[in-house]
Coordinates of C-alpha atoms in Angstrom, one line a residue:
X63 CA 36.5 85.9 -3.2
X64 CA 39.7 86.3 -1.9
X65 CA 41.5 84.8 1.1
X66 CA 43.8 86.9 2.9
X67 CA 47.0 85.6 4.3
X68 CA 49.9 84.2 3.4
X69 CA 51.3 81.1 1.7
X70 CA 51.3 78.2 4.1
X71 CA 47.1 79.4 4.2
X72 CA 46.7 79.2 0.8
X73 CA 47.8 75.4 1.1
X74 CA 46.0 74.4 4.0
X75 CA 42.8 75.9 2.1
X76 CA 42.9 73.7 -0.8
X77 CA 43.5 71.3 1.1
X78 CA 40.4 71.7 3.1
X79 CA 39.0 72.8 0.0
X80 CA 39.5 69.3 -1.9
X81 CA 38.8 67.2 1.4
X82 CA 35.5 68.6 2.0
X83 CA 34.2 68.2 -1.6
X84 CA 35.6 64.8 -1.1
X85 CA 34.1 63.5 1.3
X86 CA 30.8 65.7 0.8
X87 CA 30.4 63.3 -2.1
X88 CA 31.5 59.9 -0.8
X89 CA 29.4 60.3 2.1
X90 CA 26.3 61.3 -0.2
X91 CA 25.9 58.5 -2.8
X92 CA 26.9 55.9 0.5
X93 CA 23.9 57.1 2.5
X94 CA 21.6 57.9 -0.2
X95 CA 22.0 54.3 -1.5
X96 CA 21.2 52.5 2.1
X97 CA 18.0 55.0 3.0
X98 CA 16.8 53.6 -0.7
X99 CA 17.7 49.9 -0.1
X100 CA 16.3 50.1 3.0
X101 CA 13.1 51.8 1.9
X102 CA 12.7 49.5 -1.1
X103 CA 13.2 46.2 1.3
X104 CA 10.4 47.4 3.7
X105 CA 7.8 48.3 0.9
X106 CA 8.0 46.3 -2.1
X107 CA 5.4 47.4 -5.0
X108 CA 5.8 44.0 -7.0
X109 CA 5.5 41.8 -3.4
X110 CA 7.2 39.0 -4.9
X111 CA 9.7 37.5 -3.1
X112 CA 13.6 37.7 -4.5
X113 CA 15.1 35.0 -5.6
X114 CA 18.8 36.3 -4.5
X115 CA 19.8 38.7 -1.7
X116 CA 18.2 42.1 -2.3
X117 CA 21.5 43.9 -1.9
X118 CA 22.6 41.7 -4.3
X119 CA 20.1 42.3 -6.5
X120 CA 20.3 46.4 -6.1
X121 CA 24.0 46.3 -6.4
X122 CA 23.8 44.3 -10.1
X123 CA 20.9 46.6 -11.5
X124 CA 23.8 49.4 -11.1
X125 CA 26.1 47.2 -13.0
X126 CA 24.7 48.1 -16.4
X127 CA 26.3 50.8 -18.8
X128 CA 23.2 53.2 -18.2
X129 CA 23.0 53.5 -14.9
X130 CA 27.1 53.7 -14.6
X131 CA 27.2 56.2 -17.3
X132 CA 24.6 58.2 -15.9
X133 CA 26.1 58.1 -12.5
X134 CA 29.5 59.1 -14.0
X135 CA 28.1 62.2 -15.1
X136 CA 25.7 63.0 -12.0
X137 CA 29.4 62.8 -9.7
X138 CA 31.7 64.7 -12.6
X139 CA 29.5 67.8 -12.2
X140 CA 28.8 67.7 -9.3
X141 CA 31.9 67.2 -7.6
X142 CA 33.5 70.4 -10.3
X143 CA 30.6 72.7 -8.8
X144 CA 31.2 72.1 -5.3
X145 CA 34.9 72.1 -5.1
X146 CA 34.2 75.4 -7.2
X147 CA 31.9 76.9 -5.0
X148 CA 35.0 76.5 -1.9
X149 CA 37.4 77.6 -4.6
X150 CA 36.4 80.6 -5.6
X151 CA 33.0 82.0 -3.7
X152 CA 34.2 80.3 0.3
X153 CA 31.0 79.8 2.4
X154 CA 32.0 81.9 5.2
X155 CA 32.5 85.4 3.0
X156 CA 29.0 85.7 2.1
X157 CA 25.5 84.6 2.9
X158 CA 24.5 83.8 -0.4
X159 CA 28.0 81.9 -0.9
X160 CA 26.6 79.3 1.8
X161 CA 23.0 79.6 0.2
X162 CA 24.4 78.5 -3.5
X163 CA 26.4 75.8 -1.2
X164 CA 22.8 74.4 0.1
X165 CA 21.3 74.8 -3.2
X166 CA 24.4 72.5 -5.2
X167 CA 24.1 70.0 -2.1
X168 CA 19.7 70.1 -2.4
X169 CA 20.6 69.6 -5.8
X170 CA 22.8 66.0 -5.6
X171 CA 21.1 64.5 -2.8
X172 CA 17.5 65.1 -5.2
X173 CA 19.2 63.8 -8.1
X174 CA 21.0 60.8 -6.8
X175 CA 17.4 59.9 -4.4
X176 CA 15.1 60.0 -7.2
X177 CA 17.7 57.7 -9.2
X178 CA 18.0 54.9 -7.0
X179 CA 14.1 55.2 -6.2
X180 CA 13.2 55.3 -9.9
X181 CA 16.1 51.9 -10.9
X182 CA 15.6 50.3 -7.7
X183 CA 11.3 50.6 -6.9
X184 CA 10.7 49.4 -10.5
X185 CA 7.2 50.4 -12.4
X186 CA 5.7 47.2 -11.0
X187 CA 4.8 43.8 -13.1
X188 CA 2.0 42.0 -13.5
X189 CA 2.3 38.5 -12.3
X190 CA 3.5 35.7 -13.7
X191 CA 0.0 33.4 -15.3
X192 CA -2.0 36.6 -14.1
X193 CA -5.8 36.0 -15.2
X194 CA -8.4 38.1 -14.1
X195 CA -11.4 37.2 -11.1
X196 CA -14.1 36.8 -14.0
X197 CA -12.4 34.6 -16.8
X198 CA -15.5 36.1 -19.5
X199 CA -13.5 39.5 -19.0
X200 CA -9.9 37.7 -20.8
X201 CA -12.1 37.8 -23.9
X202 CA -11.6 42.2 -23.5
X203 CA -7.8 41.4 -22.7
X204 CA -4.7 40.4 -24.8
X205 CA -2.6 37.3 -23.7
X206 CA 1.1 37.4 -23.6
X207 CA 2.8 34.0 -24.5
X208 CA 5.9 34.9 -22.6
X209 CA 4.5 36.0 -19.5
X210 CA 2.0 33.3 -19.8
X211 CA -1.0 34.9 -18.8
X212 CA -3.1 37.8 -19.8
X213 CA -2.3 41.4 -19.5
X214 CA -4.2 44.0 -17.4
X215 CA -5.2 47.1 -18.6
X216 CA -2.8 50.0 -19.3
X217 CA 0.1 47.1 -19.0
X218 CA 2.4 46.4 -21.8
X219 CA 4.7 44.0 -22.1
X220 CA 8.7 44.5 -22.0
X221 CA 11.5 43.0 -23.6
X222 CA 14.0 44.1 -21.8
X223 CA 12.7 43.6 -19.0
X224 CA 10.8 40.3 -19.6
X225 CA 8.0 41.1 -18.2
X226 CA 4.8 42.8 -18.2
X227 CA 4.8 46.2 -17.0
X228 CA 2.3 48.0 -14.9
X229 CA 1.2 51.1 -16.9
X230 CA 4.4 50.9 -18.7
X231 CA 5.7 54.4 -20.7
X232 CA 9.2 53.1 -21.8
X233 CA 12.0 51.5 -21.0
X234 CA 14.6 53.8 -19.7
X235 CA 18.1 52.7 -20.1
X236 CA 19.8 55.2 -18.3
X237 CA 18.0 53.3 -14.9
X238 CA 18.2 50.1 -16.3
X239 CA 14.8 49.7 -15.9
X240 CA 10.8 50.7 -16.9
X241 CA 9.2 53.8 -16.1
X242 CA 5.5 52.8 -15.2
X243 CA 3.0 52.7 -12.5
X244 CA 5.5 52.5 -9.1
X245 CA 8.2 54.6 -10.1
X246 CA 6.5 57.3 -12.5
X247 CA 6.5 60.4 -10.2
X248 CA 10.1 59.5 -8.6
X249 CA 11.5 58.9 -12.2
X250 CA 10.0 62.7 -13.4
X251 CA 11.4 64.3 -9.9
X252 CA 14.9 62.7 -11.4
X253 CA 14.5 64.7 -14.6
X254 CA 12.8 67.9 -13.0
X255 CA 16.0 67.9 -10.6
X256 CA 18.5 66.8 -12.9
X257 CA 17.6 69.1 -15.5
X258 CA 17.4 72.2 -13.1
X259 CA 20.7 71.0 -10.8
X260 CA 22.6 71.0 -14.2
X261 CA 21.6 74.7 -15.3
X262 CA 22.5 76.0 -12.0
X263 CA 25.7 74.2 -12.6
X264 CA 26.8 75.8 -16.2
X265 CA 25.2 79.5 -15.5
X266 CA 27.7 78.8 -11.7
X267 CA 30.8 77.9 -13.9
X268 CA 30.2 80.1 -15.9
X269 CA 30.0 83.6 -14.5
X270 CA 32.9 81.9 -12.4
X271 CA 34.9 81.9 -15.5
X272 CA 33.9 84.8 -16.4
X273 CA 34.9 86.9 -13.4
X274 CA 38.2 84.8 -12.8
X275 CA 39.0 86.1 -17.0
X276 CA 37.9 89.7 -17.3
X277 CA 38.2 90.8 -13.3
X278 CA 41.0 89.0 -13.3
X279 CA 40.4 86.9 -9.6
X280 CA 43.2 84.4 -10.6
X281 CA 47.0 83.9 -11.3
X282 CA 49.3 81.6 -13.6
X283 CA 52.0 81.2 -11.1
X284 CA 52.0 77.3 -9.5
X285 CA 52.0 79.1 -5.8
X286 CA 48.6 81.4 -5.5
X287 CA 50.6 84.0 -4.0
X288 CA 50.7 87.8 -4.3
X289 CA 50.8 90.0 -1.7
X290 CA 48.3 89.6 0.7
X291 CA 45.9 88.1 -1.8
X292 CA 45.8 84.3 -2.3
X293 CA 44.4 84.3 -5.6
X294 CA 43.3 80.9 -7.7
X295 CA 45.7 79.4 -9.4
X296 CA 43.8 78.4 -13.2
X297 CA 45.4 76.9 -16.0
X298 CA 45.1 76.4 -19.6
X299 CA 43.7 72.9 -18.8
X300 CA 41.2 73.8 -15.9
X301 CA 39.7 76.4 -18.1
X302 CA 38.9 73.6 -20.9
X303 CA 37.9 71.2 -18.4
X304 CA 35.5 73.9 -16.8
X305 CA 34.6 74.6 -20.8
X306 CA 33.8 70.9 -20.8
X307 CA 31.6 71.2 -17.9
X308 CA 29.4 73.6 -19.3
X309 CA 28.7 72.4 -22.4
X310 CA 28.1 69.2 -20.3
X311 CA 25.9 70.7 -17.8
X312 CA 23.7 72.1 -20.6
X313 CA 23.4 68.9 -23.0
X314 CA 22.0 67.2 -19.8
X315 CA 19.7 70.0 -19.1
X316 CA 18.5 70.8 -23.0
X317 CA 18.2 66.5 -23.1
X318 CA 16.8 66.1 -19.9
X319 CA 14.8 69.3 -20.1
X320 CA 13.1 67.7 -23.6
X321 CA 12.6 64.4 -22.0
X322 CA 10.6 66.1 -18.7
X323 CA 8.5 68.6 -21.3
X324 CA 7.6 65.0 -22.9
X325 CA 6.3 63.4 -19.3
X326 CA 4.9 66.5 -18.0
X327 CA 2.6 66.4 -20.8
X328 CA 1.8 62.6 -20.5
X329 CA 1.2 63.1 -17.2
X330 CA -1.1 66.0 -17.7
X331 CA -3.1 63.7 -20.3
X332 CA -2.8 60.6 -17.4
X333 CA -1.5 58.8 -20.7
X334 CA 1.7 57.0 -21.1
X335 CA 3.5 56.8 -24.2
X336 CA 2.3 53.7 -25.2
X337 CA -1.2 55.1 -24.6
X338 CA -0.5 58.7 -27.2
X339 CA -0.2 56.2 -29.6
X340 CA -2.6 53.9 -29.2
X341 CA -5.2 57.1 -28.8
X342 CA -3.4 58.5 -31.7
X343 CA -4.0 55.6 -34.0
X344 CA -7.7 55.6 -32.7
X345 CA -8.8 59.0 -34.4
X346 CA -7.5 57.7 -37.4
X347 CA -9.1 54.2 -37.8
X348 CA -11.8 53.2 -39.7
X349 CA -15.2 52.7 -38.1
X350 CA -18.3 50.8 -39.0
X351 CA -21.3 52.8 -39.4
X352 CA -23.0 52.9 -35.5
X353 CA -20.0 52.3 -33.8
X354 CA -19.2 55.0 -31.0
X355 CA -16.2 57.2 -31.2
X356 CA -13.5 56.3 -28.7
X357 CA -13.0 58.2 -25.6
X358 CA -9.8 57.7 -23.5
X359 CA -11.1 56.4 -20.0
X360 CA -8.7 57.3 -17.9
X361 CA -8.5 61.5 -18.3
X362 CA -10.2 62.9 -16.0
X363 CA -8.9 66.4 -15.9
X364 CA -5.7 68.4 -16.1
X365 CA -5.6 69.3 -12.3
X366 CA -6.8 66.0 -11.4
X367 CA -4.6 64.3 -13.2
X368 CA -1.8 66.0 -11.7
X369 CA -2.8 65.4 -8.3
X370 CA -2.8 61.4 -9.2
X371 CA 0.4 60.8 -10.4
X372 CA 2.8 64.3 -8.9
X373 CA 0.8 63.8 -5.1
X374 CA -0.7 60.9 -4.7
X375 CA 2.2 58.3 -6.7
X376 CA 1.6 54.9 -6.8
X377 CA -1.4 54.7 -4.2
X378 CA -4.4 55.5 -5.9
X379 CA -3.9 52.5 -7.8
X380 CA -3.3 48.9 -7.1
X381 CA -2.0 48.4 -11.3
X382 CA -5.1 46.6 -11.6
X383 CA -7.8 49.3 -11.6
X384 CA -8.0 52.4 -12.6
X385 CA -10.1 55.5 -11.8
X386 CA -12.3 56.1 -15.2
X387 CA -13.8 59.1 -16.4
X388 CA -18.1 58.6 -16.7
X389 CA -19.6 56.0 -18.9
X390 CA -16.6 54.3 -19.3
X391 CA -15.4 50.8 -18.5
X392 CA -11.9 49.3 -17.6
X393 CA -11.7 47.4 -20.6
X394 CA -12.9 50.2 -23.2
X395 CA -8.7 50.9 -24.0
X396 CA -8.1 47.1 -24.3
X397 CA -11.2 46.6 -26.4
X398 CA -9.6 49.2 -28.9
X399 CA -6.5 48.3 -28.4
X400 CA -8.1 44.3 -29.6
X401 CA -9.4 46.2 -32.4
X402 CA -6.0 47.9 -34.0
X403 CA -4.5 44.8 -33.4
X404 CA -7.3 42.9 -35.4
X405 CA -6.9 45.7 -38.2
X406 CA -2.8 45.7 -38.1
X407 CA -3.0 41.8 -38.9
X408 CA -5.6 42.4 -41.9
X409 CA -3.1 45.0 -43.3
X410 CA -0.6 42.4 -42.8
X411 CA 1.7 41.2 -46.0
X412 CA 3.4 37.7 -46.1
X413 CA 6.8 37.0 -47.3
X414 CA 9.2 34.1 -47.9
X415 CA 13.2 34.6 -47.3
X416 CA 15.3 34.4 -50.4
X417 CA 18.5 35.6 -49.0
X418 CA 20.3 35.0 -45.6
X419 CA 20.6 37.3 -42.9
X420 CA 22.4 37.7 -39.9
X421 CA 20.9 39.9 -38.1
X422 CA 23.5 41.9 -37.8
X423 CA 22.5 45.7 -36.8
X424 CA 24.7 47.1 -39.6
X425 CA 25.0 44.3 -42.8
X426 CA 27.6 46.0 -44.8
X427 CA 26.9 43.3 -47.3
X428 CA 23.7 44.4 -48.2
X429 CA 24.6 47.6 -49.8
X430 CA 25.1 51.1 -48.7
X431 CA 21.8 52.5 -48.9
X432 CA 21.1 49.4 -46.1
X433 CA 23.4 50.5 -44.0
X434 CA 22.3 54.2 -44.1
X435 CA 19.2 54.1 -43.7
X436 CA 18.9 51.6 -40.7
X437 CA 15.8 52.2 -38.0
X438 CA 16.4 54.0 -35.3
X439 CA 15.0 51.9 -32.3
X440 CA 16.0 49.3 -30.0
X441 CA 13.6 46.9 -31.0
X442 CA 15.9 43.8 -32.3
X443 CA 16.9 42.1 -35.7
X444 CA 16.0 38.7 -36.5
X445 CA 18.5 36.6 -38.3
X446 CA 17.1 34.7 -41.9
X447 CA 17.1 31.6 -43.4
X448 CA 16.1 30.8 -47.1
X449 CA 12.7 29.4 -46.9
X450 CA 11.3 31.0 -44.1
X451 CA 7.9 32.8 -44.0
X452 CA 7.5 36.3 -42.2
X453 CA 4.0 38.3 -41.6
X454 CA 5.1 41.9 -41.9
X455 CA 3.2 44.4 -40.2
X456 CA 5.2 48.0 -41.1
X457 CA 8.4 49.3 -42.5
X458 CA 10.2 51.6 -42.8
X459 CA 12.4 52.3 -46.3
X460 CA 14.7 49.5 -46.7
X461 CA 13.7 47.7 -44.1
X462 CA 10.9 45.8 -42.6
X463 CA 9.5 44.5 -39.2
X464 CA 7.5 41.3 -39.1
X465 CA 7.1 37.8 -37.2
X466 CA 8.0 34.7 -38.0
X467 CA 5.6 32.2 -39.0
X468 CA 5.4 28.3 -40.0
X469 CA 2.9 27.1 -42.3
X470 CA 0.6 24.7 -40.7
X471 CA -2.3 24.1 -43.5
X472 CA -2.4 24.7 -47.1
X473 CA -6.0 24.7 -48.2
X474 CA -7.4 25.3 -52.0
X475 CA -9.9 27.7 -50.9
X476 CA -7.9 30.0 -48.1
X477 CA -4.7 29.6 -48.9
X478 CA -1.7 28.9 -47.0
X479 CA -2.8 29.1 -43.2
X480 CA 0.2 30.8 -40.9
X481 CA 1.4 29.9 -37.1
X482 CA 3.3 33.2 -35.6
X483 CA 6.5 31.9 -33.9
X484 CA 7.3 34.6 -31.4
X485 CA 10.2 35.7 -32.9
X486 CA 9.9 39.4 -34.1
X487 CA 12.3 42.0 -35.5
X488 CA 13.5 43.8 -38.1
X489 CA 15.1 42.3 -40.9
X490 CA 16.4 44.3 -44.4
X491 CA 14.0 44.5 -47.4
X492 CA 16.0 43.2 -50.2
X493 CA 16.2 39.9 -48.2
X494 CA 12.7 39.0 -48.7
X495 CA 9.9 38.4 -51.6
X496 CA 6.3 39.0 -51.1
X497 CA 4.0 36.0 -51.5
X498 CA 0.9 36.8 -54.0
X499 CA -1.8 35.2 -53.8
X500 CA -3.5 33.8 -57.0
X501 CA -7.1 33.1 -58.0
X502 CA -7.5 29.8 -57.6
X503 CA -6.2 30.4 -53.8
X504 CA -2.6 29.2 -54.4
X505 CA 0.0 31.2 -53.0
X506 CA 3.4 32.1 -55.1
X507 CA 6.4 34.0 -54.3

C-alpha cells in the first residue's frame, strides 16, 4: 500500500497509474463495440435486411438518453475503481491486489459486452403482415393494425419500437430496445454483472476510504512524499467524490438488483411481465359453468425453465412455436387473451369530451390535484377536443385511459355504434362526461 522511493518516482507512478487506467478503459470499449457489432452482423436474429448501413444503425441506437446515461455511469464507476486500485493497492505488491484488478476488469468487460449484445441483438420482431400457415388459426390470434398482421403467440406490440415483439417482457430505455426472446439471456447477464460489479466497487471504495482515514495512509500535501514513504494524496474534494461514487454504486446495485430478482422470478416461471399480468387476471376472471380453468402452457418446471432461458438462450425457439405443457395447445394463452379483451370491451364506458386538453403530462390549468396525481407510466397522453367520443377501459384517480372512436351508426334499438380509431392514451377525468344509455335506445351526455 506504500511505495518506497523519492518524489520523482512518486510522480512517475501517478502518471503510470492514470495512463494505465485510461488506456484500459479506452481500449476495452471500442474492442467490445467491434466484437459485438461483428457478431450482430454475422448472426442477426430478425433476418431482415437493414435499410441503412449496419454500423450506422447500431451507433444511432446508442444516441439516446438511456444508453448514454447507462454508459456514463458504467464509465465513471469502473474508471474510478481501476484508478483507485492502481493508486492505493498496486498490482505488483500482492497477489490479492492483482486478483482484485482482474475481477474489476472481468466485471467491466462482461457488463459492457452484455449491454451491447442486449441493445444490438434486439428482442426479435414479428415480420410485418405475418399470418399463420393455417388461415383458420387466425381466429385464435389478435390482429395488429400498426403492423398490418397477426400477433404470433407470446408476442405483443411495442409503441416505442413500433413493431410486434417476440416474447415481449418490457421496453427498457437503458438499452433503447425491448427485452424479448432473442436478447433475454444477455439482458439477464447484464443485470447480474452490473449489480455484482457495482457492489464489489462500493465495498472496495468503502474499505479504501476507511484505510486512508483510520490508518492514516494519506497526506494532504500536494507532493505525496514523506521520508521514505510515498503516500496517497487525498483532498476534501477527492473524498467527497469517492463518497459520491460509493452512493452511486450502491444505488445502481440495489435498483438493478431489484430488477434482477424480478427477472429471475419471471424466468423461473417461464413468464414475461405481460404474461404474468394475463395469468393474474385469468385467475379472477368469471367463467361460464363448464369452462375449464386456465393453465399457463409454457411453465415446464423450475429446472427446465432455467435451462431453456439461461443455457439455451434464444436457440430453443424460433419465436413462433414454443415448448408446451401436456394437454395445452399453442393457442391456449392467445385464446385467454381474446376472452379477456372481450370482457374488457364489455366493461368499457363511453365518454364525450366537454373541454379541450392539450396532451400535456402536467396540465397545470386542470388543477393541482390533477397535476399531483398524474399516472406514473410511460403510456402517452392524448389531446382532446370538445365533441370527440372516447371508449374508456380503465382509470386512475383523476385520470382515465381510453381510445378515441367515431360514431358510425345510430340505431334506435342498440343506440350508438362506435368504431375505434386506434388513438389510445391518458387524459384528465374532468375533461369528459359519461354517455348514459336511455331506455328508448338513445344516448345522452
